[in-house]
Amino acid sequence: MNIDEHGDRRGPRTRTVALAAVRGLALALISLPGAVLCFVLSAVSIALIPIGVGLVTTPWVLTGVRAFADRRRVLAAEWGGVRVPRAYRPLPADANPWARTFGMLGDPATWRDLRWLPADMTAGFVTALLPAALLCYPLEGFAIAAGLWRVLPDGYWYGFVPVTGQASALGAAALGAALLVAAYRLVPALLRGHFLLTRAVLGSGPGELAERVRVLTETRRDAVDTSAAELRRIERDLHDGAQARLIAMGMDLGTVEALLDKDPEQARQLLARARRSSADALDELRDLVRGIHPPVLAERGLGDAVRALALRLPVTTEVAVDLPGRAGAPVESAAYFAVSEVLANAVKHSGADRIWVDLHHADGSLRIAVTDNGRGGAVIGAGSGLAGIERRLGTFDGVLAVGSPAGGPTMVTMEIPCALS
């Protein structure tokens, strides 16, 4: 029994260590070229502003930098349990290139991103690579003790052990064993250290509270404007749709009343038309109510509502849900309509034939990932509707990250801080 219990404890720990090393290696391989590319493009684009070219390119480049930083924010929360706040100032949807360029350059968060890129390609690269290096380096010591020392050049050192013969090779193996024990204990913490470094550079610093209050004030103002626009849409739909049908149905019934004794056949035809009008009005009212708050969302929660949404799509969609409880109704509604918009974009624009949706709750946040195997190229603010989703999530201090290289696949990740009941 004791052996089994110790084995059970060692198994998850071993998987955690190995997973942290693999994730660190993946971060190192991605962060260095990604940070270099973003930094070079940003520097060149900003330098070209005086001659006018940068006015066109800078908003696109900085949007890409923000997407790169957002992806690291999501990974910091998912892989390291470290929240890196997002505090970009929203830009007017109809802003011209001049306003967009200088609006983004006037945002302190933009300069935090640009300061973070050199740090990520240097110290970030080292701290991401260190977990994998610490876990793999002991293997060299074991290989030296197993006979590799025979083919090594004179003066070879393994760590601080000079390898000159079998005895020193065994010393290298002993050092490798010590390093392996250290790796077993330290690798997950080292990966978390990488994300803590990311937060230290990418975070908002001493003025974070005031900055976040300002951002939340603006996102809530956007939410109020969106709600007002939604109310106007509902009024318009009621006026032009169900209300018009109900008025026509009332007129038909009045005519039926007048014709009932004079022309029963025509009265029956008008009654049949009134019945069809009532059915159409009922369908329109149901669609309208579903657009405001789907009944399945209120009755069965976010997971089942997204599954029902996926069943209506013309593209094969797999939904994985791991939610041990329910979030608040406003959060569920925001998440549902955000997923609905992302799925609609994927169906209309990506050319995908398969979509995957993953919903789970971890570290105090609802996390949603929507992935498709389409052509890629999705960018926040490029007319894809992603900017509206970003504003919707920002109302709840949420984060949107988009990874969509040319040729695909596209992965849209959303995170909303919330508690489950």
CSV table of C-alpha atoms in Angstrom, one decimal:
chain,number,residue,atom,x,y,z
A,1,MET,CA,0.0,0.0,0.0
A,2,ASN,CA,2.7,2.4,1.0
A,3,ILE,CA,4.7,1.6,-2.2
A,4,ASP,CA,1.6,2.3,-4.3
A,5,GLU,CA,0.9,5.5,-2.6
A,6,HIS,CA,4.5,6.8,-3.1
A,7,GLY,CA,4.3,5.7,-6.7
A,8,ASP,CA,1.1,7.6,-7.2
A,9,ARG,CA,2.7,10.7,-5.8
A,10,ARG,CA,5.8,10.3,-7.8
A,11,GLY,CA,3.9,9.7,-11.1
A,12,PRO,CA,2.1,13.1,-11.2
A,13,ARG,CA,5.2,14.9,-10.0
A,14,THR,CA,7.3,13.3,-12.8
A,15,ARG,CA,4.8,14.2,-15.4
A,16,THR,CA,4.7,17.8,-14.0
A,17,VAL,CA,8.5,18.1,-14.3
A,18,ALA,CA,8.6,16.6,-17.8
A,19,LEU,CA,5.7,18.8,-19.0
A,20,ALA,CA,7.3,21.9,-17.5
A,21,ALA,CA,10.6,21.1,-19.3
A,22,VAL,CA,8.8,20.5,-22.6
A,23,ARG,CA,6.8,23.7,-22.3
A,24,GLY,CA,9.9,25.7,-21.4
A,25,LEU,CA,11.7,24.3,-24.5
A,26,ALA,CA,8.7,25.2,-26.7
A,27,LEU,CA,8.6,28.7,-25.2
A,28,ALA,CA,12.3,29.1,-25.9
A,29,LEU,CA,12.0,28.0,-29.5
A,30,ILE,CA,9.0,30.3,-30.1
A,31,SER,CA,10.0,33.3,-28.0
A,32,LEU,CA,13.4,34.1,-29.5
A,33,PRO,CA,12.3,34.2,-33.2
A,34,GLY,CA,8.9,35.7,-32.4
A,35,ALA,CA,10.3,38.5,-30.2
A,36,VAL,CA,13.1,39.3,-32.7
A,37,LEU,CA,10.6,39.5,-35.5
A,38,CYS,CA,8.2,41.7,-33.6
A,39,PHE,CA,11.0,44.0,-32.3
A,40,VAL,CA,12.6,44.4,-35.7
A,41,LEU,CA,9.3,45.1,-37.5
A,42,SER,CA,8.2,47.5,-34.8
A,43,ALA,CA,11.5,49.5,-34.9
A,44,VAL,CA,11.4,49.7,-38.7
A,45,SER,CA,7.8,50.6,-38.9
A,46,ILE,CA,8.1,53.3,-36.3
A,47,ALA,CA,11.2,54.7,-38.0
A,48,LEU,CA,9.2,55.0,-41.3
A,49,ILE,CA,6.5,57.2,-39.7
A,50,PRO,CA,8.2,60.5,-40.8
A,51,ILE,CA,8.0,59.5,-44.5
A,52,GLY,CA,4.4,58.3,-44.2
A,53,VAL,CA,4.9,54.6,-44.7
A,54,GLY,CA,4.9,53.9,-41.0
A,55,LEU,CA,1.4,55.5,-40.6
A,56,VAL,CA,0.0,52.6,-42.5
A,57,THR,CA,2.2,49.8,-41.2
A,58,THR,CA,2.6,50.7,-37.5
A,59,PRO,CA,-1.0,49.9,-36.4
A,60,TRP,CA,-0.8,46.5,-38.1
A,61,VAL,CA,2.6,45.7,-36.6
A,62,LEU,CA,1.7,46.8,-33.1
A,63,THR,CA,-1.5,44.8,-33.3
A,64,GLY,CA,0.7,41.8,-34.1
A,65,VAL,CA,2.9,42.6,-31.1
A,66,ARG,CA,-0.2,42.8,-28.9
A,67,ALA,CA,-1.4,39.4,-30.1
A,68,PHE,CA,2.1,38.0,-29.4
A,69,ALA,CA,2.0,39.5,-25.9
A,70,ASP,CA,-1.6,38.3,-25.3
A,71,ARG,CA,-0.6,34.8,-26.2
A,72,ARG,CA,2.1,34.9,-23.6
A,73,ARG,CA,-0.4,36.3,-21.0
A,74,VAL,CA,-2.6,33.3,-21.7
A,75,LEU,CA,0.3,30.8,-21.4
A,76,ALA,CA,1.4,32.5,-18.2
A,77,ALA,CA,-2.0,31.9,-16.7
A,78,GLU,CA,-2.4,28.4,-18.0
A,79,TRP,CA,1.1,27.0,-17.6
A,80,GLY,CA,2.5,29.0,-14.7
A,81,GLY,CA,-0.6,30.3,-12.7
A,82,VAL,CA,0.7,33.8,-13.2
A,83,ARG,CA,-1.8,36.5,-14.3
A,84,VAL,CA,-0.4,39.3,-16.4
A,85,PRO,CA,-2.9,42.1,-16.6
A,86,ARG,CA,-3.9,43.5,-20.0
A,87,ALA,CA,-4.5,47.3,-20.1
A,88,TYR,CA,-4.6,48.6,-23.7
A,89,ARG,CA,-6.5,51.7,-24.4
A,90,PRO,CA,-9.4,51.1,-26.8
A,91,LEU,CA,-9.3,52.9,-30.2
A,92,PRO,CA,-12.3,54.3,-32.0
A,93,ALA,CA,-13.6,51.8,-34.6
A,94,ASP,CA,-13.6,54.6,-37.3
A,95,ALA,CA,-10.1,56.0,-36.5
A,96,ASN,CA,-8.0,56.9,-39.5
A,97,PRO,CA,-4.4,55.6,-39.8
A,98,TRP,CA,-3.0,58.8,-38.2
A,99,ALA,CA,-5.2,58.5,-35.2
A,100,ARG,CA,-4.6,54.8,-34.9
A,101,THR,CA,-0.9,55.1,-35.1
A,102,PHE,CA,-0.5,57.9,-32.6
A,103,GLY,CA,-3.3,56.5,-30.4
A,104,MET,CA,-1.3,53.2,-30.1
A,105,LEU,CA,2.0,55.0,-29.6
A,106,GLY,CA,0.5,57.1,-26.9
A,107,ASP,CA,-0.6,54.1,-25.0
A,108,PRO,CA,1.8,53.2,-22.1
A,109,ALA,CA,1.0,49.5,-22.7
A,110,THR,CA,2.5,49.7,-26.2
A,111,TRP,CA,5.8,50.8,-24.8
A,112,ARG,CA,5.7,48.1,-22.1
A,113,ASP,CA,5.3,45.6,-25.0
A,114,LEU,CA,8.2,47.1,-26.8
A,115,ARG,CA,10.4,47.0,-23.7
A,116,TRP,CA,9.3,43.4,-23.1
A,117,LEU,CA,10.5,42.2,-26.5
A,118,PRO,CA,14.2,42.6,-25.9
A,119,ALA,CA,13.8,41.2,-22.4
A,120,ASP,CA,11.9,38.2,-23.8
A,121,MET,CA,14.5,37.5,-26.5
A,122,THR,CA,17.4,37.5,-23.9
A,123,ALA,CA,16.5,36.8,-20.3
A,124,GLY,CA,13.2,35.3,-21.3
A,125,PHE,CA,14.8,32.9,-23.7
A,126,VAL,CA,17.3,31.8,-21.0
A,127,THR,CA,14.7,31.3,-18.3
A,128,ALA,CA,12.5,29.4,-20.7
A,129,LEU,CA,15.3,27.1,-21.8
A,130,LEU,CA,16.7,26.5,-18.3
A,131,PRO,CA,14.1,23.9,-17.2
A,132,ALA,CA,14.8,21.7,-20.2
A,133,ALA,CA,18.5,22.2,-19.9
A,134,LEU,CA,18.6,21.3,-16.2
A,135,LEU,CA,16.6,18.2,-16.9
A,136,CYS,CA,18.6,17.0,-19.9
A,137,TYR,CA,22.1,18.0,-18.8
A,138,PRO,CA,22.4,15.1,-16.2
A,139,LEU,CA,22.0,12.7,-19.1
A,140,GLU,CA,25.5,13.8,-20.4
A,141,GLY,CA,27.0,12.9,-17.0
A,142,PHE,CA,25.5,9.5,-17.1
A,143,ALA,CA,26.7,9.0,-20.7
A,144,ILE,CA,30.2,10.1,-19.7
A,145,ALA,CA,30.3,7.5,-16.9
A,146,ALA,CA,29.0,4.8,-19.3
A,147,GLY,CA,32.1,5.2,-21.6
A,148,LEU,CA,31.7,8.4,-23.5
A,149,TRP,CA,34.7,9.8,-21.6
A,150,ARG,CA,36.9,7.6,-23.8
A,151,VAL,CA,36.2,9.7,-26.9
A,152,LEU,CA,36.2,13.1,-25.3
A,153,PRO,CA,39.1,15.4,-25.9
A,154,ASP,CA,41.7,16.1,-23.2
A,155,GLY,CA,40.7,18.9,-20.8
A,156,TYR,CA,37.0,18.3,-21.2
A,157,TRP,CA,34.9,19.5,-18.2
A,158,TYR,CA,31.5,18.4,-17.2
A,159,GLY,CA,30.2,21.2,-15.0
A,160,PHE,CA,33.1,21.7,-12.5
A,161,VAL,CA,34.4,18.1,-12.9
A,162,PRO,CA,37.4,17.6,-15.2
A,163,VAL,CA,37.0,14.4,-17.1
A,164,THR,CA,40.3,12.5,-17.4
A,165,GLY,CA,39.4,8.8,-16.7
A,166,GLN,CA,36.8,6.4,-15.3
A,167,ALA,CA,37.1,7.8,-11.8
A,168,SER,CA,36.4,11.4,-12.9
A,169,ALA,CA,33.7,10.0,-15.2
A,170,LEU,CA,31.9,8.5,-12.2
A,171,GLY,CA,32.3,11.9,-10.5
A,172,ALA,CA,30.5,13.4,-13.5
A,173,ALA,CA,27.7,10.9,-13.1
A,174,ALA,CA,27.4,11.8,-9.4
A,175,LEU,CA,27.1,15.4,-10.4
A,176,GLY,CA,24.5,14.5,-13.0
A,177,ALA,CA,22.5,12.6,-10.3
A,178,ALA,CA,22.6,15.7,-8.1
A,179,LEU,CA,21.5,17.9,-10.9
A,180,LEU,CA,18.7,15.5,-11.7
A,181,VAL,CA,17.5,15.6,-8.2
A,182,ALA,CA,17.6,19.4,-8.3
A,183,ALA,CA,15.8,19.4,-11.6
A,184,TYR,CA,13.1,17.2,-10.1
A,185,ARG,CA,12.5,19.8,-7.4
A,186,LEU,CA,13.1,23.0,-9.3
A,187,VAL,CA,12.0,22.7,-12.9
A,188,PRO,CA,8.3,23.7,-12.4
A,189,ALA,CA,9.5,26.7,-10.3
A,190,LEU,CA,11.9,27.7,-13.0
A,191,LEU,CA,9.2,27.8,-15.6
A,192,ARG,CA,7.0,29.9,-13.2
A,193,GLY,CA,10.0,32.2,-12.8
A,194,HIS,CA,10.0,32.8,-16.6
A,195,PHE,CA,6.4,33.9,-16.4
A,196,LEU,CA,7.1,36.0,-13.3
A,197,LEU,CA,9.8,37.8,-15.3
A,198,THR,CA,7.2,38.3,-18.1
A,199,ARG,CA,4.8,39.9,-15.6
A,200,ALA,CA,7.5,42.1,-14.1
A,201,VAL,CA,8.3,43.6,-17.5
A,202,LEU,CA,4.9,43.3,-19.3
A,203,GLY,CA,2.8,44.2,-16.2
A,204,SER,CA,1.5,47.7,-15.6
A,205,GLY,CA,3.9,48.5,-12.7
A,206,PRO,CA,3.1,51.0,-9.8
A,207,GLY,CA,0.3,52.7,-11.8
A,208,GLU,CA,-1.5,49.4,-12.5
A,209,LEU,CA,-4.5,50.2,-10.4
A,210,ALA,CA,-5.2,53.6,-11.9
A,211,GLU,CA,-4.6,52.2,-15.4
A,212,ARG,CA,-6.9,49.3,-14.9
A,213,VAL,CA,-9.6,51.5,-13.5
A,214,ARG,CA,-9.3,53.7,-16.6
A,215,VAL,CA,-9.5,50.7,-18.9
A,216,LEU,CA,-12.4,49.2,-17.1
A,217,THR,CA,-14.2,52.5,-17.2
A,218,GLU,CA,-13.8,52.7,-20.9
A,219,THR,CA,-14.8,49.1,-21.5
A,220,ARG,CA,-17.9,49.6,-19.3
A,221,ARG,CA,-18.7,52.7,-21.4
A,222,ASP,CA,-18.4,50.5,-24.5
A,223,ALA,CA,-20.7,48.0,-22.8
A,224,VAL,CA,-23.3,50.6,-22.1
A,225,ASP,CA,-23.2,51.8,-25.7
A,226,THR,CA,-23.4,48.2,-26.9
A,227,SER,CA,-26.4,47.6,-24.7
A,228,ALA,CA,-28.1,50.7,-26.0
A,229,ALA,CA,-27.5,49.6,-29.6
A,230,GLU,CA,-28.9,46.1,-28.7
A,231,LEU,CA,-32.0,47.6,-27.3
A,232,ARG,CA,-32.5,49.7,-30.5
A,233,ARG,CA,-32.1,46.5,-32.5
A,234,ILE,CA,-34.7,44.7,-30.4
A,235,GLU,CA,-37.1,47.6,-30.8
A,236,ARG,CA,-36.5,47.6,-34.6
A,237,ASP,CA,-36.9,43.9,-34.9
A,238,LEU,CA,-40.1,44.0,-32.9
A,239,HIS,CA,-41.5,46.9,-34.9
A,240,ASP,CA,-40.6,45.5,-38.3
A,241,GLY,CA,-41.2,41.8,-37.6
A,242,ALA,CA,-43.5,40.4,-35.0
A,243,GLN,CA,-45.5,43.7,-34.4
A,244,ALA,CA,-46.2,44.1,-38.1
A,245,ARG,CA,-47.4,40.4,-38.4
A,246,LEU,CA,-49.6,40.8,-35.3
A,247,ILE,CA,-51.2,44.0,-36.8
A,248,ALA,CA,-51.8,42.2,-40.1
A,249,MET,CA,-53.3,39.3,-38.2
A,250,GLY,CA,-55.6,41.6,-36.3
A,251,MET,CA,-56.7,43.2,-39.6
A,252,ASP,CA,-57.4,39.7,-41.1
A,253,LEU,CA,-59.4,38.7,-38.1
A,254,GLY,CA,-61.5,41.9,-38.4
A,255,THR,CA,-62.2,41.1,-42.0
A,256,VAL,CA,-63.1,37.5,-41.1
A,257,GLU,CA,-65.6,38.8,-38.6
A,258,ALA,CA,-67.2,40.9,-41.3
A,259,LEU,CA,-67.2,38.1,-43.9
A,260,LEU,CA,-68.2,35.3,-41.7
A,261,ASP,CA,-71.9,35.4,-42.7
A,262,LYS,CA,-71.5,36.8,-46.2
A,263,ASP,CA,-68.6,34.8,-47.6
A,264,PRO,CA,-67.6,31.8,-45.4
A,265,GLU,CA,-65.1,30.5,-47.9
A,266,GLN,CA,-63.1,33.7,-48.0
A,267,ALA,CA,-63.3,33.9,-44.2
A,268,ARG,CA,-61.8,30.4,-43.9
A,269,GLN,CA,-58.9,31.5,-46.2
A,270,LEU,CA,-58.3,34.6,-44.1
A,271,LEU,CA,-58.4,32.5,-40.9
A,272,ALA,CA,-55.7,30.1,-42.4
A,273,ARG,CA,-53.5,33.2,-43.3
A,274,ALA,CA,-54.0,34.6,-39.8
A,275,ARG,CA,-52.9,31.2,-38.4
A,276,ARG,CA,-49.8,31.2,-40.5
A,277,SER,CA,-49.0,34.8,-39.5
A,278,SER,CA,-49.4,33.9,-35.8
A,279,ALA,CA,-46.9,31.0,-36.3
A,280,ASP,CA,-44.4,33.2,-38.1
A,281,ALA,CA,-44.7,35.9,-35.4
A,282,LEU,CA,-44.1,33.2,-32.7
A,283,ASP,CA,-41.0,32.0,-34.5
A,284,GLU,CA,-39.7,35.5,-34.8
A,285,LEU,CA,-40.3,36.2,-31.1
A,286,ARG,CA,-38.5,32.9,-30.2
A,287,ASP,CA,-35.5,33.9,-32.4
A,288,LEU,CA,-35.5,37.3,-30.8
A,289,VAL,CA,-35.5,35.9,-27.3
A,290,ARG,CA,-32.8,33.4,-28.2
A,291,GLY,CA,-30.7,36.3,-29.4
A,292,ILE,CA,-31.1,38.1,-26.1
A,293,HIS,CA,-30.5,35.1,-23.8
A,294,PRO,CA,-30.8,31.6,-25.1
A,295,PRO,CA,-33.2,29.5,-22.9
A,296,VAL,CA,-30.7,26.6,-22.9
A,297,LEU,CA,-28.1,28.9,-21.4
A,298,ALA,CA,-30.3,29.9,-18.5
A,299,GLU,CA,-31.6,26.4,-17.9
A,300,ARG,CA,-28.5,24.2,-18.4
A,301,GLY,CA,-25.5,26.4,-18.4
A,302,LEU,CA,-22.7,27.5,-20.7
A,303,GLY,CA,-21.4,24.0,-21.6
A,304,ASP,CA,-24.7,22.7,-22.9
A,305,ALA,CA,-25.5,26.0,-24.6
A,306,VAL,CA,-22.2,25.9,-26.5
A,307,ARG,CA,-22.9,22.2,-27.4
A,308,ALA,CA,-26.3,23.3,-28.7
A,309,LEU,CA,-24.7,26.1,-30.7
A,310,ALA,CA,-22.2,23.7,-32.2
A,311,LEU,CA,-25.0,21.3,-33.4
A,312,ARG,CA,-26.4,24.1,-35.5
A,313,LEU,CA,-23.1,24.7,-37.4
A,314,PRO,CA,-22.5,23.4,-40.9
A,315,VAL,CA,-19.0,22.5,-39.9
A,316,THR,CA,-18.0,19.5,-37.8
A,317,THR,CA,-17.4,20.9,-34.3
A,318,GLU,CA,-16.1,19.1,-31.2
A,319,VAL,CA,-16.9,20.6,-27.8
A,320,ALA,CA,-15.0,19.6,-24.6
A,321,VAL,CA,-16.3,21.0,-21.4
A,322,ASP,CA,-14.8,20.7,-17.9
A,323,LEU,CA,-16.8,23.1,-15.7
A,324,PRO,CA,-17.5,21.8,-12.2
A,325,GLY,CA,-20.1,24.6,-11.6
A,326,ARG,CA,-21.7,27.6,-13.2
A,327,ALA,CA,-20.4,31.2,-13.5
A,328,GLY,CA,-22.6,34.2,-13.0
A,329,ALA,CA,-25.3,34.9,-15.5
A,330,PRO,CA,-23.6,38.0,-17.0
A,331,VAL,CA,-20.3,36.1,-17.4
A,332,GLU,CA,-22.0,33.1,-19.0
A,333,SER,CA,-23.9,35.4,-21.4
A,334,ALA,CA,-20.7,37.2,-22.4
A,335,ALA,CA,-18.8,34.0,-22.9
A,336,TYR,CA,-21.6,32.4,-24.9
A,337,PHE,CA,-22.0,35.3,-27.3
A,338,ALA,CA,-18.2,35.6,-27.6
A,339,VAL,CA,-18.0,31.9,-28.6
A,340,SER,CA,-20.9,32.4,-30.9
A,341,GLU,CA,-19.2,35.2,-32.7
A,342,VAL,CA,-15.9,33.3,-33.0
A,343,LEU,CA,-17.6,30.3,-34.4
A,344,ALA,CA,-19.6,32.5,-36.9
A,345,ASN,CA,-16.3,34.0,-38.0
A,346,ALA,CA,-14.7,30.6,-38.4
A,347,VAL,CA,-17.6,29.3,-40.5
A,348,LYS,CA,-17.8,32.4,-42.7
A,349,HIS,CA,-14.2,33.3,-43.3
A,350,SER,CA,-11.7,30.5,-42.4
A,351,GLY,CA,-12.7,27.8,-44.9
A,352,ALA,CA,-12.3,25.3,-42.1
A,353,ASP,CA,-13.9,21.9,-42.2
A,354,ARG,CA,-13.3,21.1,-38.5
A,355,ILE,CA,-13.6,23.2,-35.3
A,356,TRP,CA,-12.6,22.4,-31.7
A,357,VAL,CA,-14.0,24.2,-28.7
A,358,ASP,CA,-12.5,23.7,-25.2
A,359,LEU,CA,-14.1,25.2,-22.0
A,360,HIS,CA,-12.6,24.7,-18.6
A,361,HIS,CA,-12.1,26.6,-15.3
A,362,ALA,CA,-8.7,26.9,-13.7
A,363,ASP,CA,-6.9,29.3,-11.3
A,364,GLY,CA,-10.0,31.4,-10.8
A,365,SER,CA,-10.7,32.0,-14.5
A,366,LEU,CA,-13.0,30.6,-17.2
A,367,ARG,CA,-10.8,29.7,-20.2
A,368,ILE,CA,-12.2,29.0,-23.7
A,369,ALA,CA,-10.2,28.0,-26.7
A,370,VAL,CA,-11.7,27.8,-30.2
A,371,THR,CA,-9.4,26.2,-32.8
A,372,ASP,CA,-10.1,25.7,-36.5
A,373,ASN,CA,-8.1,24.1,-39.3
A,374,GLY,CA,-8.8,26.9,-41.8
A,375,ARG,CA,-6.6,29.3,-43.8
A,376,GLY,CA,-5.6,31.5,-40.9
A,377,GLY,CA,-4.9,35.2,-41.1
A,378,ALA,CA,-7.4,36.4,-38.4
A,379,VAL,CA,-6.3,39.7,-36.8
A,380,ILE,CA,-8.0,41.7,-34.0
A,381,GLY,CA,-9.3,44.9,-35.5
A,382,ALA,CA,-9.3,43.7,-39.1
A,383,GLY,CA,-13.1,43.8,-39.5
A,384,SER,CA,-13.4,40.2,-38.3
A,385,GLY,CA,-15.6,41.0,-35.2
A,386,LEU,CA,-12.7,40.1,-32.9
A,387,ALA,CA,-12.4,43.7,-31.7
A,388,GLY,CA,-16.1,43.6,-30.5
A,389,ILE,CA,-15.4,40.3,-28.7
A,390,GLU,CA,-12.3,42.0,-27.0
A,391,ARG,CA,-14.5,44.8,-25.8
A,392,ARG,CA,-17.2,42.4,-24.6
A,393,LEU,CA,-14.6,40.4,-22.5
A,394,GLY,CA,-12.9,43.6,-21.3
A,395,THR,CA,-16.1,44.5,-19.5
A,396,PHE,CA,-15.3,41.6,-17.2
A,397,ASP,CA,-11.5,42.2,-17.1
A,398,GLY,CA,-11.2,39.4,-19.6
A,399,VAL,CA,-8.4,38.7,-22.1
A,400,LEU,CA,-8.6,37.7,-25.8
A,401,ALA,CA,-5.6,36.2,-27.6
A,402,VAL,CA,-5.5,35.2,-31.3
A,403,GLY,CA,-2.9,33.0,-32.9
A,404,SER,CA,-3.6,32.8,-36.7
A,405,PRO,CA,-0.6,32.4,-38.9
A,406,ALA,CA,-1.1,32.5,-42.7
A,407,GLY,CA,-2.2,29.0,-43.8
A,408,GLY,CA,-3.7,28.3,-40.3
A,409,PRO,CA,-4.6,26.9,-38.0
A,410,THR,CA,-6.4,29.6,-36.0
A,411,MET,CA,-6.7,29.5,-32.2
A,412,VAL,CA,-8.7,32.1,-30.4
A,413,THR,CA,-8.3,31.9,-26.6
A,414,MET,CA,-10.5,33.8,-24.1
A,415,GLU,CA,-10.1,34.1,-20.4
A,416,ILE,CA,-12.6,35.7,-18.0
A,417,PRO,CA,-11.8,35.9,-14.2
A,418,CYS,CA,-14.8,34.5,-12.3
A,419,ALA,CA,-15.8,32.0,-9.6
A,420,LEU,CA,-18.1,29.0,-10.2
A,421,SER,CA,-21.0,28.3,-7.9
